[in-house]
mmCIF file of C-alpha atoms in Angstrom:
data_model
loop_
_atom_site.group_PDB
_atom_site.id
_atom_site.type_symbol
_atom_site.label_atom_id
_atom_site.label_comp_id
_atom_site.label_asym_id
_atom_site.label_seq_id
_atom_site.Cartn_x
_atom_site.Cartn_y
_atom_site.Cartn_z
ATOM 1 C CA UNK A 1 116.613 74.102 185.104
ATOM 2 C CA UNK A 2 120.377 73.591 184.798
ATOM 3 C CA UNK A 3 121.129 70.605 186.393
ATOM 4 C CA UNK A 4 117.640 69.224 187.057
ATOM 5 C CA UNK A 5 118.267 66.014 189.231
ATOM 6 C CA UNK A 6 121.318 68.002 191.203
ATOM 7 C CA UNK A 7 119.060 70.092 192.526
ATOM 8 C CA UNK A 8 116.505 68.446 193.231
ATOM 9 C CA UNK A 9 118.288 66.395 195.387
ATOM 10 C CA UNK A 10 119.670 69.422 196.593
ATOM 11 C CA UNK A 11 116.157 70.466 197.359
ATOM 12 C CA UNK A 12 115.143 67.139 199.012
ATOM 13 C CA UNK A 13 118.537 67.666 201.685
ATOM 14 C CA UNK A 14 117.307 70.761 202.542
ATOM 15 C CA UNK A 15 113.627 70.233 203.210
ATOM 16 C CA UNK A 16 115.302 67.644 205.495
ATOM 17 C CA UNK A 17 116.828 70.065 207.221
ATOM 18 C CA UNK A 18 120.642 69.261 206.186
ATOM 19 C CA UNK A 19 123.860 71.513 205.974
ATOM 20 C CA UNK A 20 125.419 71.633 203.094
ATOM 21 C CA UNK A 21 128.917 73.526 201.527
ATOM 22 C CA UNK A 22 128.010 73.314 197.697
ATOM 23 C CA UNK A 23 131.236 73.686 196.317
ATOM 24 C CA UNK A 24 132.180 75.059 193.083
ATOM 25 C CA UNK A 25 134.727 77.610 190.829
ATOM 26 C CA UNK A 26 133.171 80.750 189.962
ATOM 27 C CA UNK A 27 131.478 81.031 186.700
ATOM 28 C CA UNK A 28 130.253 76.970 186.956
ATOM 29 C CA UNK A 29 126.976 77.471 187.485
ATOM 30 C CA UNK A 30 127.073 78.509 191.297
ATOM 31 C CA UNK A 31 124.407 81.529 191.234
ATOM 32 C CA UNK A 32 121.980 79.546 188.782
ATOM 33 C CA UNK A 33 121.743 76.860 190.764
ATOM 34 C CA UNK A 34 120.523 78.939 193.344
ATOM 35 C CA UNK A 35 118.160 80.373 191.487
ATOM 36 C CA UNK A 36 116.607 77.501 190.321
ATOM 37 C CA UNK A 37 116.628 76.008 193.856
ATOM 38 C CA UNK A 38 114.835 78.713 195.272
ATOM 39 C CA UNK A 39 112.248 78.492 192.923
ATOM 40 C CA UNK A 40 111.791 74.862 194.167
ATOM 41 C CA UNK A 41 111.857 75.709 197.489
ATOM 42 C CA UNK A 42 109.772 79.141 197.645
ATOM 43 C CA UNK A 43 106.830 77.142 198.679
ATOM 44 C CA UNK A 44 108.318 74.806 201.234
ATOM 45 C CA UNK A 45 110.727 77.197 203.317
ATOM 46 C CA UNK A 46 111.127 80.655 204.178
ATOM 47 C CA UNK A 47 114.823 81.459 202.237
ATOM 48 C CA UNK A 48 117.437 83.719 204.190
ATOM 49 C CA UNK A 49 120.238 84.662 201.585
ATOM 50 C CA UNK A 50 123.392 86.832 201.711
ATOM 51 C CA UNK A 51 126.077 87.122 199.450
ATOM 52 C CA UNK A 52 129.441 87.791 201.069
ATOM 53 C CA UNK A 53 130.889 89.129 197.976
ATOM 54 C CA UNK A 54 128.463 92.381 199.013
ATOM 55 C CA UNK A 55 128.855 92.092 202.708
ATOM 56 C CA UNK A 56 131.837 90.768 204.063
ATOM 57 C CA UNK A 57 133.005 94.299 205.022
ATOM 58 C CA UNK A 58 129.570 94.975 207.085
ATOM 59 C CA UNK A 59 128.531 92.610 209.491
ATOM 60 C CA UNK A 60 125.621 94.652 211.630
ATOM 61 C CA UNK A 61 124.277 95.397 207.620
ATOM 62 C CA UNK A 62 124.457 91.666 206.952
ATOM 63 C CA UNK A 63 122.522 90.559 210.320
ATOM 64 C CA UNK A 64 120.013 93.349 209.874
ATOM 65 C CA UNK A 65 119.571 92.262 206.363
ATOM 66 C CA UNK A 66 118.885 88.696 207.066
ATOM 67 C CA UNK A 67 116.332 89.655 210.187
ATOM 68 C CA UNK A 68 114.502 91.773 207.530
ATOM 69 C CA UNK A 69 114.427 89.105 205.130
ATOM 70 C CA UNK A 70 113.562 86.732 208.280
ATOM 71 C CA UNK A 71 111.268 89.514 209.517
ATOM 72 C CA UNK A 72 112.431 89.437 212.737
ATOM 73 C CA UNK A 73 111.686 92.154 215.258
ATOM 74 C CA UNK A 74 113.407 93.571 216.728
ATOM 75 C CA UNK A 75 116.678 92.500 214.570
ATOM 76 C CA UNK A 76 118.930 89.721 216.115
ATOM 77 C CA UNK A 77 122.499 91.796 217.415
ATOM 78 C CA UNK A 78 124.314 88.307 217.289
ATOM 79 C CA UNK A 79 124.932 85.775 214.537
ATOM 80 C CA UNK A 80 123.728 83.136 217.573
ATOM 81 C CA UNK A 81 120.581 84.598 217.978
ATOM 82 C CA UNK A 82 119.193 84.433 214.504
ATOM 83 C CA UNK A 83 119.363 80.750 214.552
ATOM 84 C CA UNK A 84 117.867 80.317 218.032
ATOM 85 C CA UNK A 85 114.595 82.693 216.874
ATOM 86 C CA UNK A 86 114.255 80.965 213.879
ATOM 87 C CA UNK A 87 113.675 77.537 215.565
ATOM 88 C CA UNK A 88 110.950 78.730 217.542
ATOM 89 C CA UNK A 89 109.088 79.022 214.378
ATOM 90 C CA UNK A 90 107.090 76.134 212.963
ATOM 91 C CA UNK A 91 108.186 76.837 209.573
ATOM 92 C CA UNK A 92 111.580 75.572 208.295
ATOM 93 C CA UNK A 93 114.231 78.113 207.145
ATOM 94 C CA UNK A 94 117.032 77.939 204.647
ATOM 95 C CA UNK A 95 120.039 80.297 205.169
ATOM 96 C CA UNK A 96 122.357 80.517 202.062
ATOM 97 C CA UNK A 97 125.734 81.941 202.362
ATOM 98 C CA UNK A 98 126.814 82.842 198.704
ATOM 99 C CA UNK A 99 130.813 83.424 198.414
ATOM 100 C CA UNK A 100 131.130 82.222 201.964
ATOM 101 C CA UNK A 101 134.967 81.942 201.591
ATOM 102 C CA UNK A 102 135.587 85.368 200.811
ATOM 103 C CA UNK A 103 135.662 85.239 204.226
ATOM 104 C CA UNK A 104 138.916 83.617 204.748
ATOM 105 C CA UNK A 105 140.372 87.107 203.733
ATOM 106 C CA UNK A 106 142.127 89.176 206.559
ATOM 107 C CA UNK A 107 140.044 91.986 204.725
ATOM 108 C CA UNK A 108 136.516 91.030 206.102
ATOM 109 C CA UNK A 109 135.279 92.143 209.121
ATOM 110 C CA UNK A 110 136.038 90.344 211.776
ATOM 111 C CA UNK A 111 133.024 89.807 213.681
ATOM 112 C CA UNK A 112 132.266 86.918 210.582
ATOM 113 C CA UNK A 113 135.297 84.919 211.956
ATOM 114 C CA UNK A 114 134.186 85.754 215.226
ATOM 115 C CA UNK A 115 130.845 85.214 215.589
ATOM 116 C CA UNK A 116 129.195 84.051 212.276
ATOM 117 C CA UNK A 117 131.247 81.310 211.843
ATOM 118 C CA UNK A 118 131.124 79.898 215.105
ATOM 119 C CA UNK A 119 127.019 80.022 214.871
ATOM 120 C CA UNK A 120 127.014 78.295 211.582
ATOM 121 C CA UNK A 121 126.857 74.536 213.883
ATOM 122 C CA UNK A 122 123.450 75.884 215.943
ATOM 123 C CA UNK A 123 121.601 75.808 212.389
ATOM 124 C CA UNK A 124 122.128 71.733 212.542
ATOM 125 C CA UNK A 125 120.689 71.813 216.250
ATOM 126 C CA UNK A 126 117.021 72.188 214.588
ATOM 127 C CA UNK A 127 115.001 70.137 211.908
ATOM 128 C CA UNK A 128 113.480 73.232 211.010
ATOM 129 C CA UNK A 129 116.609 75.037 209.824
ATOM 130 C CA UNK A 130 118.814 74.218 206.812
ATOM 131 C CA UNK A 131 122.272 75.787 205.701
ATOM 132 C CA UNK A 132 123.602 76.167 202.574
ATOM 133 C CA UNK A 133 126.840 77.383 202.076
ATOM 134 C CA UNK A 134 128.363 78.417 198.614
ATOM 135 C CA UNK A 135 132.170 78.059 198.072
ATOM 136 C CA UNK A 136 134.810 77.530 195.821
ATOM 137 C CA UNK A 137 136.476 74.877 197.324
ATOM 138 C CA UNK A 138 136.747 72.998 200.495
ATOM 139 C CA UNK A 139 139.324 73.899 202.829
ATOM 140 C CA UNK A 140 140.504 71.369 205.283
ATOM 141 C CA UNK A 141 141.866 74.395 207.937
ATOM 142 C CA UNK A 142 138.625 75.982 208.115
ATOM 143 C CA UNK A 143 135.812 73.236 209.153
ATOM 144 C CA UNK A 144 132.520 74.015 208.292
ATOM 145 C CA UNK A 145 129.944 72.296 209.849
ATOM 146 C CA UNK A 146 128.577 70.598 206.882
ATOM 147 C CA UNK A 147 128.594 67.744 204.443
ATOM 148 C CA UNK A 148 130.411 68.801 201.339
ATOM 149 C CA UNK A 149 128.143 68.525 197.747
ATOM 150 C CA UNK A 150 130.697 69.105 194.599
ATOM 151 C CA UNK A 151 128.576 70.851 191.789
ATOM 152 C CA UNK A 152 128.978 68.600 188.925
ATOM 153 C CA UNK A 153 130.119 69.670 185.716
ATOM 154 C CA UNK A 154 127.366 70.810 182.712
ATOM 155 C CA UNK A 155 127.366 68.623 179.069
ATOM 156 C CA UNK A 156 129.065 70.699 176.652
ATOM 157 C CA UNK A 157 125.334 71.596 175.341
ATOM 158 C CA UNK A 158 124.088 73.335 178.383
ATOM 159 C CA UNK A 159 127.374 75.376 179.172
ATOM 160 C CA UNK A 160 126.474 78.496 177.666
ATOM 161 C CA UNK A 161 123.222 78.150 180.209
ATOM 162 C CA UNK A 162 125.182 79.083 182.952
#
């Protein structure tokens, strides 16, 4: 594991049901740390993950990707339903939103502004829900509706991990 204690504590939030931006540059560590949080979490939660950097142009492709990965029938049409569904299960969820900044570009589709980002406060309605989100940075103009977790820096010995 890459930064052991980090994510474990990581881990613990989430079981809790928290929301979380984990904020980092690119090439820190980011996608690793997911990995080796969903391997702590596979048996706890049922995990929801898109990356933006593959879908930010796409939004029906996103939602019907996550309601597959939710398997959810039939597929949720609005970012505010899949939240609402997934409550009504007993077993928690984690939704993570890799590259969620990308977007902040005029480029993306603009249903995300529209709708996904709006629904991102319902997943903090529910104990059973968590939210991660994966950025760069924190950016005071564009709230999220989560507590911010910096990734901390590797030792010099474990860079090359990442």
């Amino acid at each position: 594991m890459l930064r052991p204690a980090f994510t474990r504590d990581l881990a613990a939030r989430l079981r809790q049901g928290a929301c979380i931006n984990m904020t980092a540059p690119h090439g820190f560590g980011r996608r690793r740390t997911l990995k080796d949080l969903r391997a702590i979490l596979a048996a706890d939660m049922h995990i929801l993950h898109a990356d933006m950097k593959f879908c930010r142009h796409d939004f029906s492709a996103m939602m019907h990707e996550l309601c597959l990965q939710a398997d959810l029938q039939p597929p949720a049409e609005q970012a505010a339903q899949l939240p609402q569904r997934l409550a009504e299960r007993n077993n928690p969820t984690l939704l993570i939103l890799h590259n969620l900044d990308l977007l902040r570009s005029e480029s993306c589709e603009p249903r995300f502004r529209l709708e996904l980002l709006p629904s991102l406060h319902l997943w903090r309605e529910s104990p059973r829900l968590a939210l991660l989100c994966v950025c760069e940075d924190v950016y005071p103009d564009w709230p999220l509706p989560c507590e911010t977790r910096p990734l901390p820096p590797l030792p010099d010995n474990r860079r090359n991990q990442a």
